[in-house]
Coordinates of C-alpha atoms in Angstrom, one line a residue:
M603 CA 60.1 -28.7 -1.7
S604 CA 62.4 -26.7 -4.0
T605 CA 61.9 -23.1 -5.0
D606 CA 61.0 -24.2 -8.5
Q607 CA 58.6 -26.7 -7.2
Q608 CA 57.0 -24.2 -4.9
S609 CA 56.7 -21.7 -7.8
N610 CA 55.2 -24.4 -10.0
S611 CA 52.8 -25.4 -7.2
S612 CA 51.8 -21.8 -6.7
T613 CA 51.3 -21.3 -10.4
Q614 CA 49.0 -24.4 -10.4
K615 CA 47.0 -23.0 -7.5
G616 CA 46.7 -19.7 -9.2
K617 CA 45.4 -21.3 -12.4
S618 CA 42.9 -23.3 -10.4
L619 CA 41.5 -20.3 -8.7
S620 CA 41.5 -18.4 -12.0
S621 CA 39.6 -21.1 -13.7
I622 CA 37.0 -21.1 -10.9
D623 CA 36.6 -17.3 -11.2
T624 CA 36.2 -17.2 -14.9
T625 CA 33.6 -19.9 -15.0
R626 CA 32.0 -19.0 -11.7
S627 CA 28.9 -17.1 -13.0
K628 CA 27.7 -19.9 -15.3
Q629 CA 28.6 -22.7 -13.0
I630 CA 27.0 -21.3 -9.9
Q631 CA 23.6 -20.9 -11.7
E632 CA 23.8 -24.4 -13.2
L633 CA 25.2 -26.4 -10.3
G634 CA 24.9 -24.3 -7.2
I635 CA 27.6 -23.6 -4.7
H636 CA 27.4 -27.0 -3.0
Q637 CA 28.0 -29.0 -6.2
L638 CA 30.6 -26.5 -7.4
L639 CA 32.6 -27.0 -4.2
Q640 CA 32.4 -30.7 -4.4
N641 CA 33.6 -30.7 -8.0
A642 CA 36.5 -28.4 -7.2
F643 CA 37.5 -30.6 -4.2
Q644 CA 37.7 -33.7 -6.4
D645 CA 40.2 -32.0 -8.7
M646 CA 42.6 -31.4 -5.9
D647 CA 45.1 -33.9 -4.4
D648 CA 45.6 -34.4 -0.7
E649 CA 48.6 -32.0 -0.6
N650 CA 46.3 -29.0 -1.3
E651 CA 44.8 -28.9 2.1
D652 CA 45.3 -25.1 2.4
M653 CA 43.7 -24.7 -1.0
K654 CA 40.7 -26.7 0.1
T655 CA 40.3 -24.4 3.1
L656 CA 40.5 -21.2 1.1
L657 CA 38.4 -22.3 -1.9
P658 CA 34.9 -21.9 -0.3
I659 CA 35.8 -18.5 1.0
S660 CA 37.4 -17.6 -2.3
I661 CA 34.2 -18.4 -4.1
L662 CA 32.1 -16.6 -1.5
L663 CA 34.2 -13.4 -1.7
E664 CA 34.2 -13.5 -5.5
E665 CA 30.5 -13.8 -5.6
M666 CA 30.0 -11.0 -3.2
K667 CA 31.8 -8.7 -5.5
S668 CA 28.9 -8.9 -8.0
D669 CA 27.1 -5.7 -8.8
H670 CA 23.8 -7.6 -8.9
S671 CA 22.1 -7.9 -5.5
S672 CA 20.2 -11.0 -6.7
T673 CA 23.6 -12.8 -7.2
R674 CA 24.8 -11.9 -3.8
T675 CA 21.5 -12.9 -2.3
Y676 CA 21.7 -16.3 -3.9
C677 CA 25.2 -16.7 -2.6
L678 CA 24.3 -15.9 1.0
Q679 CA 21.5 -18.5 0.9
N680 CA 24.3 -21.0 0.8
L681 CA 26.3 -19.8 3.8
S682 CA 25.4 -22.9 5.8
T683 CA 26.6 -25.1 2.9
I684 CA 30.0 -23.3 3.0
A685 CA 30.2 -23.7 6.8
L686 CA 29.4 -27.4 6.5
V687 CA 32.2 -27.9 3.9
L688 CA 34.7 -25.9 6.0
G689 CA 34.0 -27.7 9.3
P690 CA 33.3 -26.1 12.7
A691 CA 36.8 -24.8 13.5
K692 CA 37.5 -23.2 10.1
A693 CA 33.9 -21.9 9.7
K694 CA 34.2 -20.1 13.0
G695 CA 37.5 -18.5 12.1
L696 CA 36.8 -17.6 8.5
L697 CA 33.1 -16.8 8.4
G698 CA 33.1 -14.7 11.6
G699 CA 35.3 -12.0 10.1
F700 CA 33.4 -12.2 6.8
I701 CA 30.0 -11.7 8.4
S702 CA 31.3 -8.8 10.6
N703 CA 32.6 -6.9 7.6
L704 CA 29.6 -7.7 5.4
L705 CA 27.1 -6.5 8.1
K706 CA 28.8 -3.1 8.3
D707 CA 28.9 -2.7 4.5
Q708 CA 25.3 -3.8 4.0
E709 CA 24.0 -1.5 6.8
K710 CA 25.5 1.5 4.9
A711 CA 24.3 0.2 1.5
V712 CA 20.7 -0.3 2.7
E713 CA 20.5 3.4 3.5
D714 CA 21.3 4.4 -0.1
V715 CA 20.0 1.5 -2.2
P716 CA 16.6 -0.1 -1.2
E717 CA 17.4 -3.3 -3.2
E718 CA 20.2 -4.1 -0.8
L719 CA 17.7 -4.7 2.0
Q720 CA 17.0 -8.2 0.6
V721 CA 20.7 -9.0 0.7
M722 CA 20.8 -7.9 4.3
L723 CA 17.7 -9.9 5.3
T724 CA 19.1 -13.0 3.6
L725 CA 22.4 -12.7 5.5
L726 CA 20.5 -12.4 8.8
E727 CA 18.1 -15.3 8.0
S728 CA 21.1 -17.5 7.5
M729 CA 22.8 -16.7 10.8
P730 CA 20.8 -18.9 13.2
K731 CA 21.5 -21.9 10.9
L732 CA 25.2 -21.3 11.4
I733 CA 25.2 -21.7 15.2
N734 CA 25.5 -25.4 15.2
L735 CA 27.8 -25.4 12.2
I736 CA 30.5 -23.3 13.9
G737 CA 30.7 -25.6 17.0
G738 CA 27.5 -25.0 18.8
P739 CA 26.1 -22.2 21.1
E740 CA 29.4 -21.8 23.0
N741 CA 31.0 -20.4 19.8
S742 CA 27.9 -18.2 18.9
L743 CA 29.6 -15.0 20.2
V744 CA 31.3 -15.0 16.9
L745 CA 27.9 -14.1 15.4
L746 CA 26.7 -12.0 18.3
K747 CA 29.5 -9.5 18.3
P748 CA 29.0 -8.3 14.7
L749 CA 25.3 -7.8 15.4
L750 CA 26.0 -5.7 18.5
E751 CA 28.6 -3.6 16.6
T752 CA 26.2 -2.9 13.8
I753 CA 22.8 -2.3 15.3
G754 CA 21.9 1.4 15.6
D755 CA 18.9 3.7 15.8
R756 CA 19.0 4.2 12.0
T757 CA 18.8 0.5 11.4
K758 CA 15.8 -0.4 9.2
D759 CA 12.8 -1.9 11.1
E760 CA 12.9 -5.1 9.1
T761 CA 16.6 -5.7 9.9
K762 CA 16.3 -4.5 13.5
T763 CA 13.6 -7.1 14.1
M764 CA 15.9 -9.8 12.7
Y765 CA 18.8 -8.5 14.8
I766 CA 16.8 -8.8 18.0
K767 CA 15.4 -12.2 17.1
I768 CA 19.0 -13.6 16.5
M769 CA 20.3 -12.0 19.7
R770 CA 17.5 -13.5 21.8
D771 CA 18.1 -16.9 20.1
I772 CA 21.8 -16.8 21.0
G773 CA 21.0 -15.6 24.6
N774 CA 18.5 -18.4 25.1
R775 CA 21.0 -21.0 23.8
L776 CA 23.7 -19.7 26.1
L777 CA 21.7 -20.2 29.3
K778 CA 24.5 -22.4 30.8
Q779 CA 27.1 -19.7 29.9
Q780 CA 24.8 -16.7 30.5
D781 CA 27.7 -14.7 31.8
L782 CA 29.4 -14.7 28.3
F783 CA 26.2 -13.3 26.7
E784 CA 25.7 -10.7 29.4
E785 CA 29.3 -9.6 29.3
C786 CA 29.2 -9.1 25.6
V787 CA 26.0 -7.1 25.5
T788 CA 26.9 -5.1 28.6
Q789 CA 30.2 -4.1 27.1
R790 CA 28.2 -2.7 24.1
I791 CA 25.9 -0.8 26.4
I792 CA 28.8 0.7 28.4
E793 CA 30.4 1.9 25.2
A794 CA 27.2 3.7 24.3
K795 CA 27.6 6.0 27.4
D796 CA 30.3 8.0 25.7
G797 CA 28.8 7.6 22.2
D798 CA 26.6 9.8 20.1
I799 CA 22.8 9.9 20.0
D800 CA 22.6 6.9 17.7
E801 CA 24.7 4.8 20.1
Q802 CA 22.6 5.7 23.1
C803 CA 19.4 4.9 21.3
A804 CA 20.9 1.6 20.2
A805 CA 21.6 0.8 23.9
I806 CA 17.9 1.5 24.7
T807 CA 17.0 -1.0 21.9
L808 CA 19.2 -3.6 23.5
I809 CA 17.9 -3.1 27.0
S810 CA 14.2 -3.1 26.1
N811 CA 14.5 -6.2 23.9
L812 CA 16.9 -8.4 26.0
Y813 CA 16.0 -7.4 29.5
N814 CA 14.2 -10.7 30.4
I815 CA 16.9 -13.2 29.3
I816 CA 19.6 -11.9 31.7
S817 CA 20.2 -12.1 35.4
Q818 CA 18.6 -9.7 37.9
Q819 CA 22.0 -8.3 38.9
V820 CA 22.9 -7.4 35.3
L821 CA 19.3 -6.1 34.7
Q822 CA 19.7 -3.8 37.7
E823 CA 22.9 -2.3 36.2
W824 CA 21.2 -1.9 32.8
M825 CA 18.1 -0.1 34.3
E826 CA 20.3 2.3 36.2
Y827 CA 21.7 3.5 32.9
F828 CA 18.2 3.4 31.3
N829 CA 16.9 5.7 34.0
N830 CA 19.7 8.1 33.5
L831 CA 18.9 8.2 29.8
M832 CA 15.3 9.2 30.7
Q833 CA 16.9 12.6 31.9
S834 CA 19.2 12.9 28.9
D835 CA 19.8 16.4 27.5
E836 CA 19.1 15.0 24.0
Q837 CA 15.4 15.0 23.2
N838 CA 15.7 12.2 20.7
V839 CA 17.1 10.0 23.4
R840 CA 14.3 10.9 25.8
K841 CA 11.7 10.2 23.1
R842 CA 13.4 6.8 22.4
V843 CA 13.1 5.9 26.1
V844 CA 9.3 6.6 26.0
L845 CA 8.8 4.6 22.8
S846 CA 10.8 1.7 24.2
I847 CA 7.9 0.7 26.6
K848 CA 6.2 -1.0 23.7
E849 CA 9.3 -3.2 23.2
F850 CA 9.6 -4.1 26.8
A851 CA 5.9 -5.1 26.8
Q852 CA 6.1 -7.3 23.7
W853 CA 8.6 -9.7 25.3
A854 CA 6.8 -9.9 28.7
S855 CA 5.5 -13.4 29.2
N856 CA 4.5 -13.8 32.8
P857 CA 2.8 -11.8 35.6
E858 CA 6.1 -10.7 37.1
E859 CA 7.3 -9.3 33.8
H860 CA 3.9 -7.7 33.2
A861 CA 4.2 -5.9 36.5
F862 CA 7.7 -4.8 35.7
C863 CA 6.5 -3.2 32.4
I864 CA 3.5 -1.4 34.1
E865 CA 5.8 -0.1 36.8
L866 CA 8.3 1.1 34.3
A867 CA 5.6 2.8 32.2
N868 CA 4.3 4.6 35.3
N869 CA 7.8 5.7 36.2
I870 CA 8.4 7.2 32.8
F871 CA 5.1 9.0 33.0
T872 CA 6.0 10.5 36.3
N873 CA 9.6 11.4 35.7
C874 CA 10.1 11.9 32.0
K875 CA 10.5 15.6 30.9
D876 CA 8.5 15.4 27.7
F877 CA 7.0 13.1 25.0
K878 CA 4.6 11.7 27.5
S879 CA 1.9 11.6 24.8
N880 CA 3.9 9.0 23.0
L881 CA 3.2 6.6 25.9
F882 CA -0.1 5.9 24.1
F883 CA 1.9 3.9 21.6
S884 CA 2.7 1.4 24.4
V885 CA -1.0 0.8 25.2
P886 CA -1.9 -2.0 22.7
A887 CA 1.1 -4.0 24.0
L888 CA 0.2 -3.4 27.7
I889 CA -3.5 -4.1 27.4
K890 CA -4.6 -7.0 29.7
F891 CA -1.5 -6.5 31.9
H892 CA -2.7 -6.3 35.5
G893 CA -2.8 -2.6 36.5
Y894 CA -2.9 -1.1 32.9
Q895 CA -6.3 0.6 33.6
E896 CA -4.8 3.0 36.1
Y897 CA -1.9 3.7 33.8
L898 CA -4.4 4.3 30.9
N899 CA -6.5 6.7 33.0
K900 CA -3.3 8.8 33.5
L901 CA -2.9 9.0 29.8
F902 CA -6.5 10.0 29.2
N903 CA -6.2 12.8 31.6
M904 CA -3.6 14.5 29.4
D905 CA -5.3 17.5 27.8
N906 CA -3.2 18.5 24.7
I907 CA -3.3 18.0 20.9
N908 CA -0.3 15.6 20.9
A909 CA -2.0 13.3 23.4
Y910 CA -5.2 13.3 21.3
N911 CA -3.3 12.5 18.1
C912 CA -1.3 9.6 19.7
F913 CA -4.6 8.2 21.2
L914 CA -6.2 8.1 17.8
E915 CA -3.1 6.4 16.3
I916 CA -3.6 3.4 18.6
F917 CA -7.4 3.6 18.8
N918 CA -8.3 0.9 16.3
E919 CA -5.5 -1.5 17.3
S920 CA -6.6 -1.3 20.9
L921 CA -10.3 -1.9 20.1
L922 CA -9.4 -5.0 18.1
V923 CA -7.5 -6.4 21.1
L924 CA -10.4 -5.6 23.5
Q925 CA -13.3 -6.3 21.2
N926 CA -16.7 -6.9 22.9
T927 CA -15.3 -6.2 26.4
V928 CA -16.3 -3.6 29.0
D929 CA -12.8 -2.1 28.7
S930 CA -13.3 -1.4 25.0
K931 CA -16.1 1.0 25.9
I932 CA -13.6 3.1 27.8
F933 CA -11.8 3.7 24.5
I934 CA -15.0 4.6 22.7
E935 CA -16.2 6.9 25.4
N936 CA -12.8 8.8 25.4
F937 CA -13.0 9.0 21.6
I938 CA -16.5 10.6 21.8
K939 CA -15.2 13.1 24.4
L940 CA -13.0 14.5 21.7
F941 CA -16.1 15.6 19.7
S942 CA -16.2 18.7 22.0
K943 CA -12.7 19.8 21.0
T944 CA -12.3 22.6 18.5
E945 CA -8.8 22.2 17.1
L946 CA -8.9 21.9 13.3
E947 CA -6.1 19.3 13.2
L948 CA -8.1 17.1 15.6
K949 CA -11.3 17.5 13.6
Q950 CA -9.5 16.4 10.4
K951 CA -8.4 13.2 12.1
L952 CA -11.7 12.5 13.8
S953 CA -13.5 12.9 10.4
I954 CA -11.7 9.8 9.1
Y955 CA -11.7 7.8 12.4
C956 CA -15.5 8.2 12.6
G957 CA -15.8 5.9 9.6
K958 CA -13.4 3.3 11.1
L959 CA -15.3 3.3 14.4
V960 CA -18.7 2.8 12.7
V961 CA -17.2 -0.2 10.9
F962 CA -15.8 -1.6 14.1
I963 CA -19.2 -1.1 15.9
K964 CA -21.2 -2.9 13.1
Q965 CA -18.7 -5.8 13.2
S966 CA -19.2 -6.2 16.9
K967 CA -21.9 -7.1 19.3
T968 CA -24.7 -4.9 20.6
I969 CA -22.8 -3.5 23.6
Y970 CA -21.8 -0.5 21.3
K971 CA -25.2 0.1 19.8
G972 CA -25.8 3.4 21.6
Y973 CA -22.7 5.1 20.3
L974 CA -23.7 5.0 16.6
V975 CA -26.2 7.8 17.0
Q976 CA -23.6 10.0 18.6
I977 CA -21.2 9.4 15.8
Q978 CA -23.8 10.3 13.2
Q979 CA -24.6 13.5 15.0
Y980 CA -20.9 14.5 15.1
M981 CA -20.5 13.7 11.4
T982 CA -23.5 16.0 10.7
Q983 CA -21.8 18.7 12.7
L984 CA -18.6 18.3 10.8
E985 CA -20.6 18.5 7.6
Q986 CA -20.8 22.3 8.1
E987 CA -17.0 22.6 8.1
K988 CA -15.5 24.3 5.0
N989 CA -12.1 22.6 5.3
F990 CA -11.3 20.5 2.3
M991 CA -9.5 17.8 4.2
I992 CA -12.4 17.3 6.6
K993 CA -14.8 17.0 3.6
Q994 CA -12.5 14.5 1.9
N995 CA -12.1 12.4 5.0
L996 CA -15.9 12.4 5.6
V997 CA -16.4 11.1 2.0
D998 CA -13.7 8.4 2.6
S999 CA -15.4 7.5 5.9
V1000 CA -18.8 7.0 4.3
I1001 CA -17.4 5.0 1.4
L1002 CA -15.7 2.8 4.0
I1003 CA -19.0 2.4 5.9
L1004 CA -21.1 1.7 2.7
N1005 CA -18.6 -0.7 1.4
Q1006 CA -18.9 -2.7 4.6
A1007 CA -22.7 -2.5 4.4
T1008 CA -22.6 -4.3 1.0
D1009 CA -21.5 -7.4 3.0
R1010 CA -24.7 -9.2 3.7
R1011 CA -23.2 -10.7 6.8
I1012 CA -23.1 -7.2 8.4
Y1013 CA -26.5 -6.0 9.4
Y1014 CA -27.3 -2.3 8.6
Q1015 CA -30.8 -0.9 9.2
Q1016 CA -32.3 0.7 6.1
E1017 CA -32.4 4.1 8.0
E1018 CA -28.7 3.9 8.6
I1019 CA -27.9 3.2 4.9
Q1020 CA -30.2 6.1 3.9
Y1021 CA -28.5 8.4 6.3
F1022 CA -25.0 7.6 5.1
L1023 CA -25.9 7.6 1.4
R1024 CA -27.7 11.0 1.7
F1025 CA -24.8 12.3 3.7
L1026 CA -22.4 11.3 1.0
M1027 CA -24.4 12.9 -1.8
N1028 CA -24.6 16.1 0.1
Q1029 CA -20.9 16.2 0.5
L1030 CA -20.3 15.6 -3.1
I1031 CA -22.9 18.1 -4.4
S1032 CA -21.5 20.9 -2.1
G1033 CA -17.9 19.9 -2.5
D1034 CA -15.3 21.5 -4.8
T1035 CA -14.0 20.0 -8.0
D1036 CA -11.0 18.3 -6.4
L1037 CA -13.3 16.5 -4.0
K1038 CA -15.5 15.4 -6.8
F1039 CA -12.5 14.3 -8.9
K1040 CA -11.1 12.1 -6.2
F1041 CA -14.5 10.4 -5.7
V1042 CA -15.4 9.7 -9.4
S1043 CA -11.8 8.4 -10.1
K1044 CA -12.7 5.2 -8.1
Q1045 CA -15.0 2.8 -9.9
K1046 CA -15.9 1.1 -6.7
S1047 CA -17.7 4.3 -5.6
F1048 CA -20.3 3.9 -8.3
N1049 CA -20.8 0.3 -7.6
I1050 CA -21.6 0.9 -3.9
I1051 CA -24.1 3.7 -4.5
L1052 CA -25.9 2.0 -7.4
Q1053 CA -26.0 -1.3 -5.4
F1054 CA -28.0 0.3 -2.6
I1055 CA -30.3 2.0 -5.1
S1056 CA -31.0 -1.3 -6.8
D1057 CA -31.8 -2.8 -3.4
N1058 CA -34.7 -0.4 -3.0
A1059 CA -33.1 1.6 -0.2
F1060 CA -35.0 4.6 -1.5
S1061 CA -38.2 5.4 -3.3
Q1062 CA -38.0 5.4 -7.0
N1063 CA -38.1 9.2 -7.3
E1064 CA -35.3 9.7 -4.8
S1065 CA -33.3 6.9 -6.4
L1066 CA -33.5 8.7 -9.8
Q1067 CA -32.6 12.0 -8.2
I1068 CA -29.5 10.4 -6.6
I1069 CA -28.4 9.0 -10.0
K1070 CA -28.9 12.4 -11.6
N1071 CA -26.9 14.1 -8.9
L1072 CA -24.1 11.5 -9.3
L1073 CA -24.1 12.2 -13.1
Q1074 CA -23.9 16.0 -12.3
V1075 CA -20.9 15.4 -10.0
I1076 CA -19.1 13.8 -12.9
I1077 CA -20.0 16.5 -15.4
D1078 CA -18.9 19.2 -12.9
I1079 CA -15.3 18.1 -13.4
E1080 CA -15.4 19.2 -17.0
Q1081 CA -15.0 22.8 -15.9
C1082 CA -11.3 22.2 -14.9
K1083 CA -8.6 23.8 -17.0
N1084 CA -6.4 20.7 -16.5
W1085 CA -7.0 18.5 -19.5
R1086 CA -6.2 15.4 -17.5
M1087 CA -9.2 16.1 -15.3
R1088 CA -11.4 16.4 -18.3
Q1089 CA -10.1 13.1 -19.5
Q1090 CA -10.9 11.6 -16.1
C1091 CA -14.4 13.1 -16.3
L1092 CA -15.0 11.0 -19.5
I1093 CA -13.4 7.9 -18.0
S1094 CA -15.7 8.2 -15.0
M1095 CA -18.7 8.7 -17.3
Q1096 CA -17.8 5.4 -19.0
M1097 CA -17.6 3.7 -15.6
F1098 CA -20.9 5.3 -14.6
L1099 CA -22.7 4.0 -17.8
T1100 CA -21.1 0.5 -17.4
N1101 CA -22.4 0.2 -13.9
L1102 CA -25.8 1.8 -14.4
Q1103 CA -26.7 -0.4 -17.3
Q1104 CA -26.6 -3.4 -15.0
F1105 CA -29.7 -2.2 -13.2
Q1106 CA -33.3 -1.8 -14.3
L1107 CA -33.2 1.9 -13.4
F1108 CA -31.1 2.5 -16.5
K1109 CA -34.2 2.3 -18.8
T1110 CA -36.3 4.7 -16.7
F1111 CA -33.5 7.2 -15.8
Q1112 CA -34.1 10.6 -17.4
S1113 CA -30.7 12.3 -17.7
D1114 CA -31.9 15.3 -19.6
E1115 CA -29.3 14.5 -22.2
L1116 CA -26.5 15.7 -19.8
E1117 CA -24.2 12.9 -20.8
I1118 CA -24.8 13.6 -24.5
Q1119 CA -24.0 17.3 -24.2
L1120 CA -20.9 16.4 -22.2
I1121 CA -19.7 14.1 -25.0
K1122 CA -20.6 16.8 -27.6
R1123 CA -18.6 19.5 -25.9
L1124 CA -15.5 17.4 -25.3
L1125 CA -15.5 15.9 -28.8
Q1126 CA -14.6 19.5 -29.7
D1127 CA -11.9 19.9 -27.1
R1128 CA -8.6 21.4 -28.1
I1129 CA -6.7 18.5 -26.6
S1130 CA -6.5 15.4 -28.9
V1131 CA -6.4 13.0 -25.9
V1132 CA -9.7 14.4 -24.6
R1133 CA -11.3 14.2 -28.0
E1134 CA -10.3 10.5 -28.3
E1135 CA -11.6 9.8 -24.8
S1136 CA -14.9 11.4 -25.8
S1137 CA -15.1 9.1 -28.8
K1138 CA -14.6 6.1 -26.4
T1139 CA -17.4 7.5 -24.2
L1140 CA -19.7 7.7 -27.1
L1141 CA -18.9 4.1 -27.9
Q1142 CA -19.8 3.1 -24.4
L1143 CA -23.1 5.1 -24.5
F1144 CA -24.2 3.3 -27.7
R1145 CA -23.1 -0.1 -26.3
S1146 CA -25.2 0.5 -23.2
L1147 CA -28.2 1.6 -25.3
K1148 CA -27.8 -1.4 -27.6
E1149 CA -27.6 -3.9 -24.8
N1150 CA -30.8 -2.5 -23.3
D1151 CA -32.6 -2.2 -26.6
M1152 CA -33.1 1.5 -26.2
I1153 CA -33.4 2.5 -29.9
E1154 CA -35.3 5.8 -29.4
K1155 CA -32.6 7.0 -27.0
G1156 CA -30.0 6.1 -29.5
K1157 CA -31.7 8.2 -32.2
I1158 CA -31.8 11.1 -29.8
V1159 CA -28.0 10.8 -29.4
I1160 CA -27.5 10.8 -33.1
D1161 CA -29.8 13.9 -33.5
Q1162 CA -27.9 15.8 -30.8
L1163 CA -24.5 15.1 -32.3
I1164 CA -25.1 15.1 -36.1
E1165 CA -24.1 18.7 -36.5
L1166 CA -20.5 17.8 -35.6
L1167 CA -20.2 16.5 -39.2
K1168 CA -20.1 20.1 -40.2
H1169 CA -17.3 21.0 -37.7
P1170 CA -14.4 22.9 -39.4
N1171 CA -11.8 20.7 -37.7
Y1172 CA -11.7 17.3 -39.5
L1173 CA -10.2 15.7 -36.4
V1174 CA -13.5 16.4 -34.6
R1175 CA -15.4 14.7 -37.4
V1176 CA -13.0 11.7 -37.3
N1177 CA -13.6 11.1 -33.6
F1178 CA -17.4 11.5 -34.0
V1179 CA -17.3 8.9 -36.8
L1180 CA -15.2 6.5 -34.7
G1181 CA -17.7 6.9 -31.9
V1182 CA -20.7 5.6 -33.8
R1183 CA -19.1 2.2 -34.3
N1184 CA -21.6 0.7 -31.8
A1185 CA -24.6 2.5 -33.3
F1186 CA -25.4 0.0 -36.1
F1187 CA -28.2 -1.4 -34.0
L1188 CA -30.1 1.8 -35.2
G1189 CA -30.1 0.5 -38.8
E1190 CA -30.9 3.1 -41.5
Y1191 CA -30.7 5.9 -38.9
T1192 CA -26.9 5.3 -38.6
Y1193 CA -26.4 4.4 -42.3
N1194 CA -27.9 7.8 -43.4
I1195 CA -25.3 9.5 -41.3
L1196 CA -22.4 7.6 -42.8
R1197 CA -23.7 8.2 -46.3
Q1198 CA -23.0 11.9 -45.8
L1199 CA -19.3 11.2 -45.7
K1200 CA -18.8 10.6 -49.4
N1201 CA -17.4 14.1 -50.0
E1202 CA -15.2 14.1 -46.8
V1203 CA -11.4 14.4 -46.6
P1204 CA -9.5 11.1 -46.7
N1205 CA -8.9 10.9 -42.9
V1206 CA -12.6 11.0 -42.2
K1207 CA -13.2 8.3 -44.9
L1208 CA -10.5 6.1 -43.4
A1209 CA -12.3 6.5 -40.0
L1210 CA -15.5 5.4 -41.8
L1211 CA -13.7 2.3 -43.2
E1212 CA -12.4 1.4 -39.8
V1213 CA -15.9 1.6 -38.4
L1214 CA -17.2 -0.6 -41.2
Y1215 CA -14.3 -3.1 -40.8
N1216 CA -15.3 -3.6 -37.2
N1217 CA -18.9 -4.2 -38.1
K1218 CA -18.7 -7.0 -40.6
K1219 CA -22.4 -7.8 -40.3
C1220 CA -23.1 -4.5 -42.0
K1221 CA -23.8 -5.3 -45.6
Q1222 CA -24.3 -1.7 -46.8
L1223 CA -21.9 -1.9 -49.8
D1224 CA -22.9 1.5 -50.9
L1225 CA -21.1 3.0 -47.9
I1226 CA -17.7 1.7 -49.1
P1227 CA -15.9 4.3 -51.2
I1228 CA -14.2 1.8 -53.6
N1229 CA -13.8 4.4 -56.4
D1230 CA -12.4 7.2 -54.2
L1231 CA -9.9 9.7 -55.6
D1232 CA -7.5 9.1 -52.8
Q1233 CA -5.2 6.0 -53.3
D1234 CA -5.0 5.0 -49.6
V1235 CA -8.8 5.3 -49.2
R1236 CA -9.4 3.3 -52.4
D1237 CA -7.0 0.5 -51.4
V1238 CA -8.5 0.0 -48.0
A1239 CA -12.0 0.3 -49.4
Q1240 CA -11.4 -2.4 -52.0
I1241 CA -10.1 -4.8 -49.4
I1242 CA -13.1 -4.3 -47.2
Y1243 CA -15.5 -4.5 -50.2
Q1244 CA -14.1 -7.9 -51.1
Q1245 CA -14.6 -9.2 -47.6
F1246 CA -18.2 -7.9 -47.4
K1247 CA -19.0 -9.1 -50.8

């Protein structure tokens, strides 16, 4: 081919790639990579073989330059299509280098930009599909090496799990060429010996997750290095060794491997310098392995706050594995032994785990029955603590218990419900404002308490007193200087009224006008948001009274609040007027109030008109100021007057 021809051919190729690049974004969304490649191939003659080889990679690289993670994610979902188009030999050569570079880039990007995690996961999910497309398992080292180079201790858990899954998949497929897999991974572990802390921790990850898919000879070499790391001068490395027992255990699938894990755990307990308390995290994975009881007893004999904390972290998970077995009682008994400890940090944790344990016991069979009384006694003991966190945890625990008790399939004796509900109310009444605020911010809290009261868990007098105490808890939040808490006080009052009106007790409950006085005070608040919320609360109060046909109580509300019409701040008067929108069920009692607004400022009259507009059934035409001196008021009034007329 002449120089001019080569130049012309090169120009044509350049134009071809350029046209693909400029139309890429639209085409890829409309056709997808597979169709796009096929169309481009059809436009080439047989002499453009090199171009055909480079085209898929060119499109891939161009797509991966996008600033949008969603575009790159979409592109990576089609890696197997690209590999199929390239063929095994070219896919192995071209995609191997691409994946290696991309893994390194994405590993760094994920640390800074959370959205990049999805791109990384998509890449990893596509890799197992590529094994057969690059020539089968014998060529899979092309994929294994980038994974080994990239995995580190700072790798995100989600991606690390995928890394290990792919490595084990490759290792299992290479059983006939096991030496290739072993050599590749061993080389990475050897390199870690002279590496930094991250490299050494990565070696521990590889050993603990791949140990049972290699030969005994290689495993022996790995474990010699592993045992040396147990005595490392770096505490992060020593801690990683301890935590790795859980990973060893999760892959153990036969008695021989179970015994290996138990022996290794005992060895670490005996020889490790520190972090022995973290061995508790391996317990859920080792449960039911032969010999784990002896290992567990060693852990229970550790007498320090770190051991207690680690035990509590795995407590619930272990109970779920051992549910309704004799072994599970060992966990509960060791939990109860902690009741005698005096450390404040431990008491804080026990105060929340008590609730979780009660829930577990009630879900289980009667073998745990005797422990419930001991837990209640300890909760009563903790009730005397002045620490805010303990009180908050106790409230959360009881809410958790009472929430479970609303499930009719879980049997609670009436005495148990009475104990926990009284316990809760005592905590709330004696607690500070922050504790009360956190409680009343959750609507579910009201539902639970009122549900048990409606189920006749208490005598009528005690039920009414509980409701009154609950109302007082809400009102106590008003004392806060933070206006947001005063706003929440009103929102909680609305939730309280909404829930209470569903029960018969609403009609007999004597609130001593506490809710009315709260609304009255906060209608005069200096913060407009609080005044507006007060108006909404007044609306809800009237709605509840209307739905329960409580006319006399409605009149009492009007009588208590009517003096607000003389308030010097017209905004207070506006919010009061807006709040009586649901009071029309009182008839003339409400109309007489609204008739007093004839000489009001325009803003108050506009509020009146808004109220009337939302009550089209009201035919009191004399309330509509159609001849008002203010043009805006007059215009709106005439529109409403015509609609009413």
